[in-house]
PDB file of C-alpha atoms in Angstrom:
ATOM      1  CA  UNK A  14      -0.168   0.266  -0.073  1.00 50.00           C
ATOM      2  CA  UNK A  15       2.715   2.775   1.451  1.00 50.00           C
ATOM      3  CA  UNK A  16       4.569   2.461  -2.674  1.00 50.00           C
ATOM      4  CA  UNK A  17       0.743   3.040  -4.240  1.00 48.00           C
ATOM      5  CA  UNK A  18       0.660   5.964  -2.128  1.00 49.00           C
ATOM      6  CA  UNK A  19       3.874   7.322  -2.850  1.00 46.00           C
ATOM      7  CA  UNK A  20       3.358   7.057  -6.869  1.00 50.00           C
ATOM      8  CA  UNK A  21      -0.083   8.741  -6.636  1.00 57.00           C
ATOM      9  CA  UNK A  22       2.016  11.659  -4.498  1.00 54.00           C
ATOM     10  CA  UNK A  23       4.001  11.693  -7.571  1.00 56.00           C
ATOM     11  CA  UNK A  24       1.576  11.854  -9.815  1.00 55.00           C
ATOM     12  CA  UNK A  25      -0.336  14.775  -8.135  1.00 48.00           C
ATOM     13  CA  UNK A  26       3.029  16.550  -7.953  1.00 53.00           C
ATOM     14  CA  UNK A  27       3.891  16.338 -11.702  1.00 53.00           C
ATOM     15  CA  UNK A  28       1.040  17.409 -12.419  1.00 53.00           C
ATOM     16  CA  UNK A  29       0.533  20.770 -10.089  1.00 54.00           C
ATOM     17  CA  UNK A  30       3.813  21.317 -11.431  1.00 54.00           C
ATOM     18  CA  UNK A  31       2.271  21.332 -15.033  1.00 52.00           C
ATOM     19  CA  UNK A  32      -0.437  23.223 -14.251  1.00 50.00           C
ATOM     20  CA  UNK A  33       1.695  26.172 -12.904  1.00 48.00           C
ATOM     21  CA  UNK A  34       4.341  26.081 -15.755  1.00 46.00           C
ATOM     22  CA  UNK A  35       0.820  25.973 -18.073  1.00 46.00           C
ATOM     23  CA  UNK A  36      -0.288  29.044 -16.132  1.00 41.00           C
ATOM     24  CA  UNK A  37       2.872  31.276 -16.335  1.00 41.00           C
ATOM     25  CA  UNK A  38       3.090  30.462 -20.471  1.00 36.00           C
ATOM     26  CA  UNK A  39      -0.589  31.571 -21.047  1.00 37.00           C
ATOM     27  CA  UNK A  40       0.246  34.532 -18.540  1.00 30.00           C
ATOM     28  CA  UNK A  41       3.309  35.039 -20.221  1.00 31.00           C
ATOM     29  CA  UNK A  42       1.452  35.119 -23.890  1.00 30.00           C
ATOM     30  CA  UNK A  43      -1.727  37.853 -22.392  1.00 29.00           C
ATOM     31  CA  UNK A  44       1.480  39.929 -21.245  1.00 30.00           C
ATOM     32  CA  UNK A  45       2.961  39.894 -24.618  1.00 28.00           C
ATOM     33  CA  UNK A  46      -0.241  41.046 -26.297  1.00 33.00           C
ATOM     34  CA  UNK A  47      -1.090  43.364 -24.145  1.00 29.00           C
ATOM     35  CA  UNK A  48       2.572  44.895 -25.279  1.00 28.00           C
ATOM     36  CA  UNK A  49       2.056  44.578 -28.866  1.00 30.00           C
ATOM     37  CA  UNK A  50      -1.794  46.602 -28.373  1.00 30.00           C
ATOM     38  CA  UNK A  51       0.048  48.664 -26.175  1.00 31.00           C
ATOM     39  CA  UNK A  52       2.334  49.446 -28.943  1.00 33.00           C
ATOM     40  CA  UNK A  53      -0.021  49.733 -31.623  1.00 35.00           C
ATOM     41  CA  UNK A  54      -1.404  52.330 -29.984  1.00 34.00           C
ATOM     42  CA  UNK A  55       1.136  54.120 -29.673  1.00 36.00           C
ATOM     43  CA  UNK A  56       2.199  53.808 -33.044  1.00 39.00           C
ATOM     44  CA  UNK A  57      -1.201  54.787 -34.051  1.00 40.00           C
ATOM     45  CA  UNK A  58      -1.115  58.333 -31.825  1.00 39.00           C
ATOM     46  CA  UNK A  59       2.634  59.096 -33.114  1.00 36.00           C
ATOM     47  CA  UNK A  60       1.078  58.710 -36.637  1.00 37.00           C
ATOM     48  CA  UNK A  61      -1.882  60.785 -35.557  1.00 35.00           C
ATOM     49  CA  UNK A  62       0.842  63.351 -34.949  1.00 36.00           C
ATOM     50  CA  UNK A  63       2.950  63.417 -37.468  1.00 40.00           C
ATOM     51  CA  UNK A  64      -0.100  63.439 -39.869  1.00 41.00           C
ATOM     52  CA  UNK A  65      -0.842  66.636 -38.132  1.00 38.00           C
ATOM     53  CA  UNK A  66       2.410  67.876 -38.867  1.00 39.00           C
ATOM     54  CA  UNK A  67       2.208  67.489 -42.290  1.00 51.00           C
ATOM     55  CA  UNK A  68      -0.560  69.749 -42.858  1.00 47.00           C
ATOM     56  CA  UNK A  69      -0.049  72.531 -39.872  1.00 55.00           C
ATOM     57  CA  UNK A  70       0.038  75.789 -40.262  1.00 74.00           C
ATOM     58  CA  UNK A  71       3.004  76.335 -42.911  1.00 83.00           C
ATOM     59  CA  UNK A  72       6.022  78.774 -42.592  1.00 86.00           C
ATOM     60  CA  UNK A  73       7.675  78.226 -45.704  1.00 94.00           C
ATOM     61  CA  UNK A  74       6.231  76.833 -49.279  1.00 96.00           C
ATOM     62  CA  UNK A  75       6.253  73.145 -48.829  1.00 96.00           C
ATOM     63  CA  UNK A  76       7.077  70.654 -52.129  1.00 96.00           C
ATOM     64  CA  UNK A  77       5.886  67.190 -52.389  1.00 97.00           C
ATOM     65  CA  UNK A  78       6.806  64.528 -54.752  1.00 96.00           C
ATOM     66  CA  UNK A  79       3.410  63.184 -55.322  1.00 96.00           C
ATOM     67  CA  UNK A  80       0.316  64.485 -56.474  1.00 95.00           C
ATOM     68  CA  UNK A  81      -2.577  65.516 -54.046  1.00 95.00           C
ATOM     69  CA  UNK A  82       0.284  66.864 -51.533  1.00 95.00           C
ATOM     70  CA  UNK A  83       1.524  62.882 -50.414  1.00 95.00           C
ATOM     71  CA  UNK A  84       5.083  61.631 -50.668  1.00 95.00           C
ATOM     72  CA  UNK A  85       8.485  62.623 -49.538  1.00 94.00           C
ATOM     73  CA  UNK A  86       8.068  66.712 -49.257  1.00 94.00           C
ATOM     74  CA  UNK A  87      10.697  69.780 -48.119  1.00 92.00           C
ATOM     75  CA  UNK A  88      10.120  72.971 -47.282  1.00 94.00           C
ATOM     76  CA  UNK A  89      11.404  75.658 -49.567  1.00 93.00           C
ATOM     77  CA  UNK A  90      11.903  79.036 -47.471  1.00 93.00           C
ATOM     78  CA  UNK A  91      13.453  81.524 -49.642  1.00 92.00           C
ATOM     79  CA  UNK A  92      14.291  81.538 -53.558  1.00 93.00           C
ATOM     80  CA  UNK A  93      16.464  79.181 -55.179  1.00 91.00           C
ATOM     81  CA  UNK A  94      17.723  79.808 -59.041  1.00 90.00           C
ATOM     82  CA  UNK A  95      18.301  76.169 -59.023  1.00 90.00           C
ATOM     83  CA  UNK A  96      17.280  73.743 -57.314  1.00 92.00           C
ATOM     84  CA  UNK A  97      18.728  70.105 -57.737  1.00 91.00           C
ATOM     85  CA  UNK A  98      17.815  67.721 -60.389  1.00 91.00           C
ATOM     86  CA  UNK A  99      16.754  65.226 -57.848  1.00 91.00           C
ATOM     87  CA  UNK A 100      14.198  67.718 -56.143  1.00 92.00           C
ATOM     88  CA  UNK A 101      13.732  69.560 -59.680  1.00 94.00           C
ATOM     89  CA  UNK A 102      12.042  66.525 -61.301  1.00 95.00           C
ATOM     90  CA  UNK A 103      10.333  64.590 -58.282  1.00 94.00           C
ATOM     91  CA  UNK A 104       7.747  67.550 -57.475  1.00 96.00           C
ATOM     92  CA  UNK A 105       4.373  67.275 -58.303  1.00 96.00           C
ATOM     93  CA  UNK A 106       2.237  69.458 -55.852  1.00 97.00           C
ATOM     94  CA  UNK A 107       2.702  72.132 -53.876  1.00 96.00           C
ATOM     95  CA  UNK A 108       1.715  74.068 -51.037  1.00 96.00           C
ATOM     96  CA  UNK A 109       2.214  77.840 -50.019  1.00 95.00           C
ATOM     97  CA  UNK A 110       1.878  79.277 -46.402  1.00 94.00           C
ATOM     98  CA  UNK A 111      -1.539  81.369 -44.964  1.00 92.00           C
ATOM     99  CA  UNK A 112      -1.481  84.597 -44.770  1.00 87.00           C
ATOM    100  CA  UNK A 113      -0.663  86.026 -41.184  1.00 85.00           C
ATOM    101  CA  UNK A 114      -1.364  89.592 -39.644  1.00 84.00           C
ATOM    102  CA  UNK A 115       2.922  90.086 -38.298  1.00 83.00           C
ATOM    103  CA  UNK A 116       3.955  89.040 -42.315  1.00 84.00           C
ATOM    104  CA  UNK A 117       2.757  90.322 -45.469  1.00 87.00           C
ATOM    105  CA  UNK A 118       1.671  88.551 -47.845  1.00 91.00           C
ATOM    106  CA  UNK A 119       4.155  85.802 -49.847  1.00 93.00           C
ATOM    107  CA  UNK A 120       3.812  85.115 -53.001  1.00 95.00           C
ATOM    108  CA  UNK A 121       5.382  82.205 -54.745  1.00 96.00           C
ATOM    109  CA  UNK A 122       6.261  81.317 -58.505  1.00 95.00           C
ATOM    110  CA  UNK A 123       7.422  78.256 -59.226  1.00 96.00           C
ATOM    111  CA  UNK A 124       9.821  77.914 -62.451  1.00 96.00           C
ATOM    112  CA  UNK A 125      10.121  75.100 -64.914  1.00 95.00           C
ATOM    113  CA  UNK A 126      13.967  76.198 -65.875  1.00 93.00           C
ATOM    114  CA  UNK A 127      16.655  77.321 -63.656  1.00 91.00           C
ATOM    115  CA  UNK A 128      17.344  81.089 -63.364  1.00 87.00           C
ATOM    116  CA  UNK A 129      14.200  82.029 -63.379  1.00 88.00           C
ATOM    117  CA  UNK A 130      13.210  81.379 -66.840  1.00 88.00           C
ATOM    118  CA  UNK A 131      10.103  79.053 -69.019  1.00 91.00           C
ATOM    119  CA  UNK A 132       6.990  78.790 -67.659  1.00 94.00           C
ATOM    120  CA  UNK A 133       5.849  79.091 -64.149  1.00 95.00           C
ATOM    121  CA  UNK A 134       2.867  78.445 -61.782  1.00 96.00           C
ATOM    122  CA  UNK A 135       2.111  81.341 -59.098  1.00 96.00           C
ATOM    123  CA  UNK A 136       1.016  80.363 -55.955  1.00 96.00           C
ATOM    124  CA  UNK A 137      -0.830  82.985 -53.519  1.00 94.00           C
ATOM    125  CA  UNK A 138      -1.198  83.037 -49.768  1.00 93.00           C
ATOM    126  CA  UNK A 139      -2.153  79.990 -48.516  1.00 93.00           C
ATOM    127  CA  UNK A 140      -2.789  78.222 -52.060  1.00 94.00           C
ATOM    128  CA  UNK A 141      -2.368  74.367 -53.436  1.00 95.00           C
ATOM    129  CA  UNK A 142      -1.341  72.954 -56.324  1.00 96.00           C
ATOM    130  CA  UNK A 143      -2.734  69.873 -56.222  1.00 96.00           C
ATOM    131  CA  UNK A 144      -1.230  68.336 -59.548  1.00 97.00           C
ATOM    132  CA  UNK A 145       1.996  70.549 -61.216  1.00 97.00           C
ATOM    133  CA  UNK A 146       2.362  67.964 -64.232  1.00 96.00           C
ATOM    134  CA  UNK A 147      -1.087  69.043 -65.161  1.00 95.00           C
ATOM    135  CA  UNK A 148      -0.238  72.443 -66.156  1.00 96.00           C
ATOM    136  CA  UNK A 149       2.418  71.270 -68.740  1.00 94.00           C
ATOM    137  CA  UNK A 150       5.865  71.582 -66.140  1.00 94.00           C
ATOM    138  CA  UNK A 151       8.175  68.911 -66.251  1.00 93.00           C
ATOM    139  CA  UNK A 152       9.833  69.828 -63.210  1.00 95.00           C
ATOM    140  CA  UNK A 153      10.210  72.781 -60.850  1.00 96.00           C
ATOM    141  CA  UNK A 154      14.103  74.371 -61.183  1.00 95.00           C
ATOM    142  CA  UNK A 155      13.882  77.633 -59.996  1.00 94.00           C
ATOM    143  CA  UNK A 156      11.397  79.147 -57.395  1.00 95.00           C
ATOM    144  CA  UNK A 157      11.193  83.046 -56.575  1.00 93.00           C
ATOM    145  CA  UNK A 158       9.578  84.764 -53.548  1.00 94.00           C
ATOM    146  CA  UNK A 159       7.569  87.970 -53.684  1.00 93.00           C
ATOM    147  CA  UNK A 160       6.115  90.069 -51.230  1.00 92.00           C
ATOM    148  CA  UNK A 161       3.280  92.310 -50.812  1.00 88.00           C
ATOM    149  CA  UNK A 162       4.084  95.349 -48.566  1.00 74.00           C
ATOM    150  CA  UNK A 163      -0.017  95.995 -48.594  1.00 76.00           C
ATOM    151  CA  UNK A 164      -2.927  94.513 -49.836  1.00 74.00           C
ATOM    152  CA  UNK A 165      -4.087  97.473 -51.488  1.00 77.00           C
ATOM    153  CA  UNK A 166      -0.926  97.933 -53.422  1.00 80.00           C
ATOM    154  CA  UNK A 167      -0.540  95.746 -56.654  1.00 78.00           C
ATOM    155  CA  UNK A 168       3.342  95.889 -56.450  1.00 86.00           C
ATOM    156  CA  UNK A 169       5.474  92.767 -55.164  1.00 89.00           C
ATOM    157  CA  UNK A 170       9.104  92.224 -54.110  1.00 89.00           C
ATOM    158  CA  UNK A 171      10.636  89.806 -55.429  1.00 89.00           C
ATOM    159  CA  UNK A 172      14.292  88.527 -53.679  1.00 86.00           C
ATOM    160  CA  UNK A 173      16.522  87.287 -55.998  1.00 83.00           C
ATOM    161  CA  UNK A 174      19.746  85.253 -55.040  1.00 79.00           C
ATOM    162  CA  UNK A 175      23.443  86.774 -56.486  1.00 68.00           C
ATOM    163  CA  UNK A 176      23.401  84.737 -59.685  1.00 61.00           C
ATOM    164  CA  UNK A 177      26.061  82.343 -59.512  1.00 55.00           C
ATOM    165  CA  UNK A 178      27.412  82.895 -63.024  1.00 45.00           C
ATOM    166  CA  UNK A 179      30.482  80.983 -62.322  1.00 43.00           C
ATOM    167  CA  UNK A 180      28.546  77.620 -61.126  1.00 51.00           C
ATOM    168  CA  UNK A 181      26.693  77.301 -64.243  1.00 49.00           C
ATOM    169  CA  UNK A 182      29.044  78.465 -67.086  1.00 46.00           C
ATOM    170  CA  UNK A 183      32.764  77.356 -67.977  1.00 46.00           C
ATOM    171  CA  UNK A 184      33.970  80.924 -67.180  1.00 44.00           C
ATOM    172  CA  UNK A 185      37.198  81.622 -64.916  1.00 46.00           C
ATOM    173  CA  UNK A 186      36.697  83.657 -62.289  1.00 50.00           C
ATOM    174  CA  UNK A 187      37.462  87.295 -63.343  1.00 51.00           C
ATOM    175  CA  UNK A 188      35.102  87.078 -66.211  1.00 46.00           C
ATOM    176  CA  UNK A 189      32.516  85.503 -63.930  1.00 42.00           C
ATOM    177  CA  UNK A 190      33.483  88.894 -62.080  1.00 48.00           C
ATOM    178  CA  UNK A 191      33.042  91.027 -65.113  1.00 46.00           C
ATOM    179  CA  UNK A 192      29.298  89.360 -65.996  1.00 40.00           C
ATOM    180  CA  UNK A 193      28.005  89.899 -62.699  1.00 41.00           C
ATOM    181  CA  UNK A 194      29.075  93.337 -62.500  1.00 43.00           C
ATOM    182  CA  UNK A 195      28.218  94.471 -65.693  1.00 38.00           C
ATOM    183  CA  UNK A 196      24.693  95.908 -66.849  1.00 36.00           C
ATOM    184  CA  UNK A 197      22.746  92.980 -68.694  1.00 35.00           C
ATOM    185  CA  UNK A 198      20.561  93.809 -71.413  1.00 35.00           C
ATOM    186  CA  UNK A 199      16.470  93.462 -70.963  1.00 36.00           C
ATOM    187  CA  UNK A 200      16.526  90.049 -72.913  1.00 34.00           C
ATOM    188  CA  UNK A 201      18.578  88.140 -70.591  1.00 38.00           C
ATOM    189  CA  UNK A 202      15.500  87.851 -68.787  1.00 39.00           C
ATOM    190  CA  UNK A 203      12.242  86.346 -69.393  1.00 43.00           C
ATOM    191  CA  UNK A 204       9.106  87.802 -68.726  1.00 43.00           C
ATOM    192  CA  UNK A 205       7.313  88.992 -66.276  1.00 42.00           C
ATOM    193  CA  UNK A 206      10.709  88.960 -64.894  1.00 46.00           C
ATOM    194  CA  UNK A 207      11.726  91.156 -67.651  1.00 39.00           C
ATOM    195  CA  UNK A 208      11.415  94.359 -64.933  1.00 37.00           C
ATOM    196  CA  UNK A 209      15.112  94.626 -64.069  1.00 37.00           C
ATOM    197  CA  UNK A 210      17.625  95.783 -66.512  1.00 40.00           C
ATOM    198  CA  UNK A 211      20.548  94.212 -63.953  1.00 40.00           C
ATOM    199  CA  UNK A 212      20.791  91.357 -61.171  1.00 44.00           C
ATOM    200  CA  UNK A 213      19.882  92.727 -58.153  1.00 55.00           C
ATOM    201  CA  UNK A 214      18.564  91.490 -54.798  1.00 63.00           C
ATOM    202  CA  UNK A 215      15.390  92.852 -54.852  1.00 66.00           C
ATOM    203  CA  UNK A 216      13.392  93.816 -57.645  1.00 74.00           C
ATOM    204  CA  UNK A 217       9.919  95.508 -58.018  1.00 79.00           C
ATOM    205  CA  UNK A 218       7.126  93.212 -59.942  1.00 81.00           C
ATOM    206  CA  UNK A 219       3.105  94.233 -60.595  1.00 84.00           C
ATOM    207  CA  UNK A 220       1.598  91.861 -58.790  1.00 87.00           C
ATOM    208  CA  UNK A 221      -1.456  91.150 -61.851  1.00 87.00           C
ATOM    209  CA  UNK A 222       1.567  90.850 -64.663  1.00 87.00           C
ATOM    210  CA  UNK A 223       2.762  88.005 -62.517  1.00 88.00           C
ATOM    211  CA  UNK A 224      -0.512  86.950 -62.185  1.00 90.00           C
ATOM    212  CA  UNK A 225      -1.264  86.646 -66.064  1.00 90.00           C
ATOM    213  CA  UNK A 226       1.667  85.451 -67.145  1.00 91.00           C
ATOM    214  CA  UNK A 227       1.347  82.060 -64.997  1.00 93.00           C
ATOM    215  CA  UNK A 228       0.340  78.688 -66.074  1.00 94.00           C
ATOM    216  CA  UNK A 229      -2.468  78.806 -63.820  1.00 92.00           C
ATOM    217  CA  UNK A 230      -3.818  82.008 -64.300  1.00 88.00           C
ATOM    218  CA  UNK A 231      -6.815  80.776 -65.030  1.00 79.00           C
ATOM    219  CA  UNK A 232      -7.171  78.325 -61.856  1.00 69.00           C
ATOM    220  CA  UNK A 233      -6.906  79.253 -58.296  1.00 52.00           C
ATOM    221  CA  UNK A 234      -6.228  77.411 -55.921  1.00 47.00           C
ATOM    222  CA  UNK A 235      -6.151  73.960 -57.635  1.00 52.00           C
TER     223      UNK A 235
END
């Protein structure tokens, strides 16, 4: 009778050990699931914050790699006479910052070619272009930032960076200096920005002329 009693006790101990082990495993699995759920929830919250950040109040012109304001993006806060080829060929939509009371109204001219040449789109304050290729522009190679002093004044002050002659043309430094310092003929500049007769960091442009010359003059806000 005694050996039978010992065998029964051993069986009970083995059963209890297995039960405890199974309980630990199940508890661990539950903890893992809870961790995954918490992780997913955190990821969704983070994604929501990032998404809201993309569409918050802009401070600069925002350029997107895909239409409908999607894909990767970068901000352009000043004029640029020669955007990198990779960015120029991968710009499909854009948004300009809204008008704010403490800053003058900002307008952005997006040119198809470098040095502010060729066809261009004009973005008013708070305007978005959701599909740049539909206007016939294959790329955005240069950008001009213009500001309006007052609502009732149609004149814009457009800021031009110094022309980098020595970077885009195979000339010597002395020849480049002569080119940048001498007065250039009007034909060197395309309409409607042919208002400056020589390289100048600041130029006055009429807003109406700039709007009428843009390829999106008949379609505002799209």
